Every structure is written in C-alpha cells, then in structure tokens.
CSV table of C-alpha atoms and ligand atoms in Angstrom, one decimal:
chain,number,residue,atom,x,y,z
A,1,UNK,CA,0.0,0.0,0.0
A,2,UNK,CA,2.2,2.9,-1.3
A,3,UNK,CA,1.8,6.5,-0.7
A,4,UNK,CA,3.5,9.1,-1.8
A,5,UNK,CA,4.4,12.3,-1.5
A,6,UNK,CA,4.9,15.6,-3.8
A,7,UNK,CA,7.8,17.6,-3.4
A,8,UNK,CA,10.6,19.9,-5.0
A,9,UNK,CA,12.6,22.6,-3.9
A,10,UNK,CA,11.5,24.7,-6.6
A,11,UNK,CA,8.8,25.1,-3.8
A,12,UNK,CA,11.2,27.2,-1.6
A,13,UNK,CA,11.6,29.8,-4.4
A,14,UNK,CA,8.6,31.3,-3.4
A,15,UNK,CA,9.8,34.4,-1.2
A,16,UNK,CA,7.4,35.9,0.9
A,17,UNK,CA,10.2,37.6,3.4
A,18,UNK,CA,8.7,38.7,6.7
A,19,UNK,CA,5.6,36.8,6.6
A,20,UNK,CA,4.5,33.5,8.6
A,21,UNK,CA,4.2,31.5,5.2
A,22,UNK,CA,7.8,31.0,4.4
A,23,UNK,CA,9.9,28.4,2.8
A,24,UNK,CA,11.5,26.8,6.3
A,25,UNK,CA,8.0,25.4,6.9
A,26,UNK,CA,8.6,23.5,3.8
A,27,UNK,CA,12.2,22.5,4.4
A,28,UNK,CA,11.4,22.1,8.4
A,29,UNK,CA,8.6,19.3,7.1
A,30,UNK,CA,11.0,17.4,4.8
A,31,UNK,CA,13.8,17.2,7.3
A,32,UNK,CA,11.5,15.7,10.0
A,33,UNK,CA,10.3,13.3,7.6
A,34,UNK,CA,13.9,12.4,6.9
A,35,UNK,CA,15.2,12.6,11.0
A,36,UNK,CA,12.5,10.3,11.7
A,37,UNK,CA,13.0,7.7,9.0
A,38,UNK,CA,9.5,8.1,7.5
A,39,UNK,CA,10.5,9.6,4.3
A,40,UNK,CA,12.1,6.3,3.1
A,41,UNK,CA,8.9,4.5,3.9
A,42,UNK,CA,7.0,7.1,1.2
A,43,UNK,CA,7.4,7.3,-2.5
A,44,UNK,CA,8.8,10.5,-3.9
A,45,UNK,CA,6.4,11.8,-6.9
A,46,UNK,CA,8.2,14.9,-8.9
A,47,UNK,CA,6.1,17.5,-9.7
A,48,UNK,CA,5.9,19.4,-13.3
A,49,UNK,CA,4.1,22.9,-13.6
A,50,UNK,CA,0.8,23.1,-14.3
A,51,UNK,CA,-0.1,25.3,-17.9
A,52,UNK,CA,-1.9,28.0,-18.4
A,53,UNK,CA,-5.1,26.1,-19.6
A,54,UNK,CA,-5.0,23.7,-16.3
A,55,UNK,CA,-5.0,27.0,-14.6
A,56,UNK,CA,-8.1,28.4,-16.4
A,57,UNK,CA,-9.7,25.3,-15.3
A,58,UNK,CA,-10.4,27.7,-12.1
A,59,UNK,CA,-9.0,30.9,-12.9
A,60,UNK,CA,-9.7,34.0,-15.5
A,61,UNK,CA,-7.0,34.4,-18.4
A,62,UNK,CA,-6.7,38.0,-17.4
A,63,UNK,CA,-5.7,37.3,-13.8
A,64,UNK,CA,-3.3,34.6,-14.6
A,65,UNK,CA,-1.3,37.0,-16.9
A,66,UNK,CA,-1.3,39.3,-13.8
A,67,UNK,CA,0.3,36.9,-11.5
A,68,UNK,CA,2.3,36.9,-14.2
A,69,UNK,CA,3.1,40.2,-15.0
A,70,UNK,CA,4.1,40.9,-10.9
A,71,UNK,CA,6.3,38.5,-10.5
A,72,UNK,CA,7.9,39.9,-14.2
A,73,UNK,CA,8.0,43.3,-12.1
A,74,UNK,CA,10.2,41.4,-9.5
A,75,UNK,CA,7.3,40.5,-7.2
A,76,UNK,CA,5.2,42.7,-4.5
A,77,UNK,CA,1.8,42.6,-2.7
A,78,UNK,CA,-1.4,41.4,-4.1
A,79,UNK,CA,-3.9,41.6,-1.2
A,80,UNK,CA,-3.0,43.2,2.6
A,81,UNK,CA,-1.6,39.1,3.3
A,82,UNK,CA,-0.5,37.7,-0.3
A,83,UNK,CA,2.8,39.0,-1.5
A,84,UNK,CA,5.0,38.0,-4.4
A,85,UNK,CA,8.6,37.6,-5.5
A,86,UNK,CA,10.4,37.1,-8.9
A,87,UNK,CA,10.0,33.5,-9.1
A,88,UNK,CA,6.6,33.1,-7.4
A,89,UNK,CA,4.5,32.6,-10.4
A,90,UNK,CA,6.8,29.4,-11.7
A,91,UNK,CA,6.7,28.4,-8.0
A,92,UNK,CA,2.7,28.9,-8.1
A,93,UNK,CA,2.6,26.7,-11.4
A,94,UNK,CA,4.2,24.0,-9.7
A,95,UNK,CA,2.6,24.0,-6.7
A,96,UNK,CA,-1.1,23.6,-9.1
A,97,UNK,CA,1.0,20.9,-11.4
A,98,UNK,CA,2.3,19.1,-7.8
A,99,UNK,CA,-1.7,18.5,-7.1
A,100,UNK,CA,-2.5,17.9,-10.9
A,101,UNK,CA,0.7,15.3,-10.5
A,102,UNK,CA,-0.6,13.6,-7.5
A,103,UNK,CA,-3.4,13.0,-8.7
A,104,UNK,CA,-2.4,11.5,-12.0
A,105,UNK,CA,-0.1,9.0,-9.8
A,106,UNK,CA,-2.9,7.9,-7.4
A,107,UNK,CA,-5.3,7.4,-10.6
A,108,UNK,CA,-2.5,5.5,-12.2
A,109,UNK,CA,-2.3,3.4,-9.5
A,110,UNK,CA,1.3,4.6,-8.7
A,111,UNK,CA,0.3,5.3,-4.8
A,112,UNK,CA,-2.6,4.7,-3.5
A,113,UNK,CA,-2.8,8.0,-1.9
A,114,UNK,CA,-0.6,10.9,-2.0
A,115,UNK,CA,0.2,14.4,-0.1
A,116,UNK,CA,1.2,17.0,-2.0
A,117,UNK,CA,3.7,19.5,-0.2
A,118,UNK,CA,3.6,22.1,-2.3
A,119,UNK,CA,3.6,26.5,-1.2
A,120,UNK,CA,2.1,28.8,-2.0
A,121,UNK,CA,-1.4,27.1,-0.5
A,122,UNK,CA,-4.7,27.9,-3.0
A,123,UNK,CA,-8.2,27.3,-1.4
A,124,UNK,CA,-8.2,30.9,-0.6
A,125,UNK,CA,-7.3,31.8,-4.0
A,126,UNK,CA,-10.7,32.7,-6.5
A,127,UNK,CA,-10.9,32.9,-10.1
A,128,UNK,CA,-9.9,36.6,-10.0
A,129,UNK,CA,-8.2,37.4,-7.5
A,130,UNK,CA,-5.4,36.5,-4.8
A,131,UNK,CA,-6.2,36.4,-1.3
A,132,UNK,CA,-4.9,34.9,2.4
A,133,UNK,CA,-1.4,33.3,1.1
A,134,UNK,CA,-2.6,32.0,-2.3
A,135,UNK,CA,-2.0,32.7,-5.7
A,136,UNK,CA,-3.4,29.6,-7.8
A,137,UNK,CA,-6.7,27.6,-6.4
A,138,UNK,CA,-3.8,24.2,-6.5
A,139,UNK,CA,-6.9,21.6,-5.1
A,140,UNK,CA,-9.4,23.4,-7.4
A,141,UNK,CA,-7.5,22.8,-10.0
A,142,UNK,CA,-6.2,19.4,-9.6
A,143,UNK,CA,-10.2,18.2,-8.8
A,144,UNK,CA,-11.3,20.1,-12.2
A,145,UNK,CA,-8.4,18.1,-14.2
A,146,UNK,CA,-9.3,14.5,-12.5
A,147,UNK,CA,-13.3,15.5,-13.5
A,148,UNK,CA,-12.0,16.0,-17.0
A,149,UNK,CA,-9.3,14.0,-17.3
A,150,UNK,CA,-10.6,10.7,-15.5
A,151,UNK,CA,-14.6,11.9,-16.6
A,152,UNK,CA,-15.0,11.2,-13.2
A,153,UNK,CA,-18.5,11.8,-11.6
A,154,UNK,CA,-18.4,13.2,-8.0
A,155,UNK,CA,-15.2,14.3,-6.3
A,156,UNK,CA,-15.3,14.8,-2.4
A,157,UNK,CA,-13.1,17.6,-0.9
A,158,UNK,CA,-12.5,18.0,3.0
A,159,UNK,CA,-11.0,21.0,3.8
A,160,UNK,CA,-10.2,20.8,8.0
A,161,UNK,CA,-7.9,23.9,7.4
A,162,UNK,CA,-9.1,26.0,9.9
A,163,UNK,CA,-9.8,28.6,8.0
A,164,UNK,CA,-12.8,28.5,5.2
A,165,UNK,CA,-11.5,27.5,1.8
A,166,UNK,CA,-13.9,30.3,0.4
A,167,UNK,CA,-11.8,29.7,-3.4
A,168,UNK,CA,-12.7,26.4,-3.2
A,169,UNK,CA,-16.4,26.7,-2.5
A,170,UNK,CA,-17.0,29.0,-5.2
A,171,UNK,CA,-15.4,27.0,-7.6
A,172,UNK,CA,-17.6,24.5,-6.8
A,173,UNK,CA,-20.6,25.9,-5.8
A,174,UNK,CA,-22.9,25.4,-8.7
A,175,UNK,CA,-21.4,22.2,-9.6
A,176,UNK,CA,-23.1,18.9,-8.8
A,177,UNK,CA,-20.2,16.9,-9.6
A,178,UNK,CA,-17.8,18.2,-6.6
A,179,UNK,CA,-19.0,18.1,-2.7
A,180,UNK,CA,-17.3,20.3,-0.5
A,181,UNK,CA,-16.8,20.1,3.2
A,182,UNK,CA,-15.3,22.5,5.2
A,183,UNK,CA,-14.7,22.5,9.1
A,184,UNK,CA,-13.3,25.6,10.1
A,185,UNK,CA,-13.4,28.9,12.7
A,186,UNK,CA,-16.1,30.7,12.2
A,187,UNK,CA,-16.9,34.0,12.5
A,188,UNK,CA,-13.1,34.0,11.0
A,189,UNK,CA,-11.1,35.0,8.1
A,190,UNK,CA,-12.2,35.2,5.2
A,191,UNK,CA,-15.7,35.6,6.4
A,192,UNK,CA,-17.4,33.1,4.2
A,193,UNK,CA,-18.5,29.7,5.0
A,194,UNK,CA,-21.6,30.2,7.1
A,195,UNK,CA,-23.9,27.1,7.3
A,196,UNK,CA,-26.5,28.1,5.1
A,197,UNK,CA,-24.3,28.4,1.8
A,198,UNK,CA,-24.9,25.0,0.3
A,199,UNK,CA,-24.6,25.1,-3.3
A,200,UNK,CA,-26.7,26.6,-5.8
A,201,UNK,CA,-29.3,25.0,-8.5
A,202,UNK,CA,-28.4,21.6,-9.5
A,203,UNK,CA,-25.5,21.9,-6.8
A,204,UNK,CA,-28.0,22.4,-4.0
A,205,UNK,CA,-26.5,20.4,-0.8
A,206,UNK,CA,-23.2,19.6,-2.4
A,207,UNK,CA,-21.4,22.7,-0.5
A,208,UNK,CA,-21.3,21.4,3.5
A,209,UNK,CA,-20.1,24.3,5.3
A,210,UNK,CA,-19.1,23.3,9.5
A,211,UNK,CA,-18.6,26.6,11.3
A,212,UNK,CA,-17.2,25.8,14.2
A,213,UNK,CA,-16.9,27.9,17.8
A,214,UNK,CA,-12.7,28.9,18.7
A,215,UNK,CA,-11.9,26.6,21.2
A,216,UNK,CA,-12.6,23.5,19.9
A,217,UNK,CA,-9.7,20.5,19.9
A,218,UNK,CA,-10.0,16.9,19.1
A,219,UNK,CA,-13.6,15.6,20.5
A,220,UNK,CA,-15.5,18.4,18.8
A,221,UNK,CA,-13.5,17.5,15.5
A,222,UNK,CA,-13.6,14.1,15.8
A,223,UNK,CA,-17.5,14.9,16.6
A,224,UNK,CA,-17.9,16.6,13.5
A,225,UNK,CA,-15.9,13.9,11.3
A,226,UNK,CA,-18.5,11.1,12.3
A,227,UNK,CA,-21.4,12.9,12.6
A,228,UNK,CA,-21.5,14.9,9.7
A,229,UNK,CA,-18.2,15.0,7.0
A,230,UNK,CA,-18.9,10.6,7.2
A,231,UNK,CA,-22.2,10.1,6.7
A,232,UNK,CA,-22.5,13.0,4.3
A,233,UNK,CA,-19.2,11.8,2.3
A,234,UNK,CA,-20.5,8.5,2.4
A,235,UNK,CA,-23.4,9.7,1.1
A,236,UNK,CA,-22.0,11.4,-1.8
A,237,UNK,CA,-20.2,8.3,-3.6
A,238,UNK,CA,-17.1,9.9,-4.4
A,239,UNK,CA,-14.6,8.3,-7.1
A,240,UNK,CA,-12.0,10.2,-5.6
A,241,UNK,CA,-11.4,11.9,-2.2
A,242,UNK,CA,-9.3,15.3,-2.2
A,243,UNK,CA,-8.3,17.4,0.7
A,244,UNK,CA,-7.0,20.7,2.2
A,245,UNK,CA,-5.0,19.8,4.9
A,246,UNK,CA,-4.2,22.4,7.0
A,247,UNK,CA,-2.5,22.4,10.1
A,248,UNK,CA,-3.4,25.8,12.0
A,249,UNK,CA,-5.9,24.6,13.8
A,250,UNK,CA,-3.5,23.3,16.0
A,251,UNK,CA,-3.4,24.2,20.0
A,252,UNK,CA,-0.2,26.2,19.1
A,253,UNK,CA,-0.7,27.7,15.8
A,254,UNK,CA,-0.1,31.6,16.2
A,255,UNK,CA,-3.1,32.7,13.8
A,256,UNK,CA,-6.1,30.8,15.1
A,257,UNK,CA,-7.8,29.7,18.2
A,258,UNK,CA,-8.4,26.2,18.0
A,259,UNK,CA,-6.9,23.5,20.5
A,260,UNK,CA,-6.5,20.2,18.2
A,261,UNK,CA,-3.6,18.5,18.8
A,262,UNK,CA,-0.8,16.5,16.3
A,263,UNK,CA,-2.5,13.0,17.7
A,264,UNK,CA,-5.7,14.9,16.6
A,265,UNK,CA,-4.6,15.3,13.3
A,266,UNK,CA,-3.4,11.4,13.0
A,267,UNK,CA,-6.9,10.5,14.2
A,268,UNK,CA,-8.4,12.6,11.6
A,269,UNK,CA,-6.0,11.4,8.7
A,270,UNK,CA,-7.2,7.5,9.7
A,271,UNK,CA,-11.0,8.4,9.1
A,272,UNK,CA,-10.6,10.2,6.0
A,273,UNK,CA,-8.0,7.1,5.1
A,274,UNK,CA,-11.1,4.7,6.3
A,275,UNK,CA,-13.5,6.6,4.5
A,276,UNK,CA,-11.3,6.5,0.7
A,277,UNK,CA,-10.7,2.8,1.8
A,278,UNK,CA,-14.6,2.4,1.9
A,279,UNK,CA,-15.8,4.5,-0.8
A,280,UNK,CA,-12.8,4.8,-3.4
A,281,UNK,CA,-10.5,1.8,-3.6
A,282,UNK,CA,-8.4,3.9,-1.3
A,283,UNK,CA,-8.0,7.2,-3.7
A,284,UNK,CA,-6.8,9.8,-1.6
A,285,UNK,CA,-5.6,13.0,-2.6
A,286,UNK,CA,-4.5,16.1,0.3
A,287,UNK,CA,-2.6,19.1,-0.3
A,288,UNK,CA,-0.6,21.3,2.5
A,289,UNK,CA,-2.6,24.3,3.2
A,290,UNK,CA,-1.9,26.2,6.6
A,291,UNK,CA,-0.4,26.1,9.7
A,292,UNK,CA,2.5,27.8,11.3
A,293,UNK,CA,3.9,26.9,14.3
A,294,UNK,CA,6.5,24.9,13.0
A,295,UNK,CA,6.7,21.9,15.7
A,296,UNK,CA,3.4,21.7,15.3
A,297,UNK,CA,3.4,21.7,11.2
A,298,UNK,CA,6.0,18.8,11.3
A,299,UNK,CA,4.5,16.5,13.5
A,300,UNK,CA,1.1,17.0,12.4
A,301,UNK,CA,2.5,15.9,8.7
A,302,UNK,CA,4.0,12.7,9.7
A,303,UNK,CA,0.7,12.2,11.7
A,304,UNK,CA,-0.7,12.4,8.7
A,305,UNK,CA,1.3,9.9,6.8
A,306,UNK,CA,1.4,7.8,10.0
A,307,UNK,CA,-2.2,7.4,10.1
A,308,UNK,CA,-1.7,6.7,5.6
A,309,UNK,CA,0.6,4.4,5.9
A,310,UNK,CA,-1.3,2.3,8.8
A,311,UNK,CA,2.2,3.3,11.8
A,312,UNK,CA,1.0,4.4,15.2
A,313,UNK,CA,0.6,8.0,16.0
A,314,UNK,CA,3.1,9.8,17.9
A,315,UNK,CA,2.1,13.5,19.4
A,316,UNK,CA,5.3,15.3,20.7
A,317,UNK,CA,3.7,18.6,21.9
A,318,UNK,CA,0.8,16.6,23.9
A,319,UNK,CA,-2.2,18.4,24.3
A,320,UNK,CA,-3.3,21.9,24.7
A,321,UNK,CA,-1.7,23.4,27.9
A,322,UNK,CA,-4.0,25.8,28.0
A,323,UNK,CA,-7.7,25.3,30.3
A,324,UNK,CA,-10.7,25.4,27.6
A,325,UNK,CA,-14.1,24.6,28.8
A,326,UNK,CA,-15.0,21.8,26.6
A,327,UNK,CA,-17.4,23.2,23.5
A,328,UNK,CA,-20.8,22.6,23.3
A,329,UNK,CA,-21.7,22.1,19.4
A,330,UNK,CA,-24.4,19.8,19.5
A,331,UNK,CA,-27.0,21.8,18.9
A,332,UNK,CA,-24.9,23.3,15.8
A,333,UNK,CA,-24.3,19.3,14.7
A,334,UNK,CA,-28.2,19.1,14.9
A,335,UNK,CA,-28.8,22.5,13.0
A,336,UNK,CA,-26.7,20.7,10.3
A,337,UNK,CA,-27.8,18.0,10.2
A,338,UNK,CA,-31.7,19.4,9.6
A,339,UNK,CA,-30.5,21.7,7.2
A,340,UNK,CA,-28.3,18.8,4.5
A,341,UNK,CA,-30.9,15.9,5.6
A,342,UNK,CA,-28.5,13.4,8.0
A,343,UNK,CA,-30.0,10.5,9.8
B,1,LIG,ZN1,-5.6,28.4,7.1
C-alpha cells in the first residue's frame, strides 16, 4: 500500500520575506520526515508545472497573466496578506502541477494516496483574484483536471484547514459533480462559509459548510468527522477523495484559536484514510494548506502519513496546555444536520 508524497525545492523559491508563510515550513517538514525515517517508507512523486489552460480550469485568463506580470515586475503585494517575488509565479505553477501530479499518480495506481507538499497554499485563491497566502486555487484545479481527465462523476473535498477554503467553494458551488466540506473557525477570516451556503441549483447540498466555535480540539473534530463530514461523504459516492490539509488549527498555531492536537490530526488522517478505503479503492488525494507553528506543522504531517501508511501516531507537543471549557456544538451538529438531511 504505497503512498507518496509531492515535493521539489522549486517550492522554496517562493519568497514571501517577513511573513508567517515561508519556505523553512517547507524544508522544516521534509527534514523531519527524513530525521525520523519516514521519508524512506514514502514514494517520492516529482512535480511538473501546471499550464496555463489547467489553470483556467479555475482561474480568468486576465488574472493569470497578472500573477504573471508581478512576478515579471520582481514581485510585490497582491492583497494586505498575499505578497510575491520574482520566481513566485513558476513556483505557483508548480505547486497547481504538484496536485494535478498527485493525482495522475494515485489514478495510475502509482500510490494509492498521495500528499502533496507544495507553497504557495490555494483554497483561498478565487478565479480573479489572490487572497490569504494563495495565488493559484492548487486543489481546485487538480479536482477540475481528475473530472476532465478521468470523466470522473463526483469528487469529495475535506478541507479541515481551519480557515474557510472560500476559493474552493466558489469554484464549486454550482457544480453537482464536486462536494465540499469544510470545518473551520467561524466567524473568521475570510468571512465566508456560514452554514446556510450549500450550493446553488443543480449543486444544492453539495457545498457542506461546518462553522465551528474557537476553542474546539480533538472531540469536537472528531465529533464533527462522524457525525457529519462521514455520513454525508459517504453519502456522496465519491470516485475520488481530495483534501485541504491544514494544520493551524492546531493548540499552538499563532493565527487561530483552535486546540487540536498533532494525535488529533493522525486521528483525523485514519478516518478520512477509512472513508477513501470504503468508498474509493483507497484514492486519496490532500494538499498542504496552513499552519505555522512549525513543531506543530512537522509532527502534524507525519501524523498524517502515520495514520496513511497504517504506523502508530506519535504526538510530541501533547495536548493543549492551555484550560478550555469543553465546547458545546451539538445543537450546531443538529442544526446541520436538519439543514443537509442526515440520519
Ligand atoms: Zn488556514
């Protein structure tokens, strides 16, 4: 059972300078992976750069020759968050062609799953316009070229970034053939992802948005993941599972206020893992989005391959030191429940 992992270090070419999405979370994940031994246990899959017409798959011509054009201009800012240098734009292609590439090797039959560890991160990216640390929509993309490509059906994407993939949604929103599910902070950045956006027309209930309280750790997410993300998945009948893995929902991330831990994470990883085994022939796709407390970002990884590969789950940091109440969101379960139809 072979998984693999994207990665090149074209990917630390992106140079964002004082920022908290920078390059050493990249090389901080691949030398942890190679410390702890795990990296020979994974297969390496080399990315190539997406083109221009796998990026219009999600994005408008005239933005895409404005990412461009800036990094032609030597780089600079693109939203208050979302800055650019020289070589961000070939960076950017890559990181859309390291999903595209994962795919194609879990569809071939290469892996059976694969994480793509690619920067700059997409799902906040929309078809016009940059936002929150993303240039190119990279799992928009990649899902648009498996529904061409493969003429696949139904797609199901989990996002458990903990902020909303709002790019992502409105890729998808009016399209029948992709199911997105998001758990994330709520009210939060970007704003979006309340639990009454569900999809629009023939798309109607195929956009599952899980706004969750701050505060919440493991139980509420593992909550969530079995009362809602599994049976609706399930539900769904996907041919292929994608996901936005992000990591800053972690106790110790510096831009959130969630309390899940790196054994969290691991815990997650096995039901989504469960739920491909189940409903896919295993066919798992997940791309790095956040997270940025770099002990946290490292372990949380390997968790995640841990849990892919079938290892035990080791947490280093432990649980949340700090004293949260536990979260009530049952009545929030319930309320989402009613509204998308779950026993
Ligand atoms: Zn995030």
């Amino acid at each position: 059972m072979s998984v693999g992992y994207v990665y090149n270090p074209i990917y630390l070419k992106h140079d964002t300078g004082r920022h908290v999405e920078v390059a050493t979370r990249l090389e901080a994940i691949i030398s942890y992976l190679e410390q702890t031994g795990l990296k020979k246990q994974l297969t390496l899959i080399e990315p190539r750069a997406a083109t221009v017409e796998e990026l219009s798959l999600v994005h408008q011509r005239q933005y895409i020759e404005q990412i461009g054009e800036v990094a032609g201009r030597g780089g600079g800012w693109l939203d208050p968050d979302t800055v650019m240098s020289a070589d961000s734009y070939e960076v950017a292609l890559y990181a859309a062609g390291g999903v595209i590439w994962a795919v194609e090797a879990v569809m071939g039959r290469e892996v059976v799953s694969a994480f793509a560890l690619v920067r700059p991160p997409g799902h906040h990216a929309t078809s016009s316009y940059a936002k929150g640390f993303c240039l190119f929509n990279n799992i928009a993309i990649a899902t648009k070229y498996a529904l061409a490509e493969y003429k696949l059906e139904r797609i199901l994407i989990i996002d458990f970034d903990v902020h909303h993939g709002n790019g992502t949604q409105e890729a998808f929103y009016h399209n029948p053939q992709v199911m997105y599910i998001s758990a994330h902070e709520y009210p939060f950045y970007p704003g979006t992802g309340d639990l009454n956006e569900t999809g629009s027309g023939a798309a109607k209930g195929t956009n599952l948005n899980i706004p969750l309280p701050a505060g919440c750790g493991d139980s509420e997410y593992l909550k969530v993941f079995e009362q809602i993300i599994v049976p609706a998945g399930s539900r769904f009948k996907p041919q292929l599972i994608m996901v936005s893995a992000g990591y800053d929902n972690h106790w110790a991330d510096p831009l959130a206020m969630m309390q899940v831990s790196v054994n969290g994470f691991g815990q997650m990883a096995m039901i989504i893992k469960e739920l491909a085994d189940e409903l896919c022939g295993g066919r798992l796709v997940l791309t790095l989005e956040g997270g940025y407390n770099l002990d946290a970002l490292v372990a949380s990884v390997k968790a995640t391959f841990d849990a892919l590969l079938g290892n035990s789950i080791s947490d280093p940091l432990g649980g949340s030191p700090r004293s949260f109440g536990a979260v009530d969101i049952d009545r929030l379960i319930a309320v989402i429940k009613e509204i998308h139809k779950l026993p």
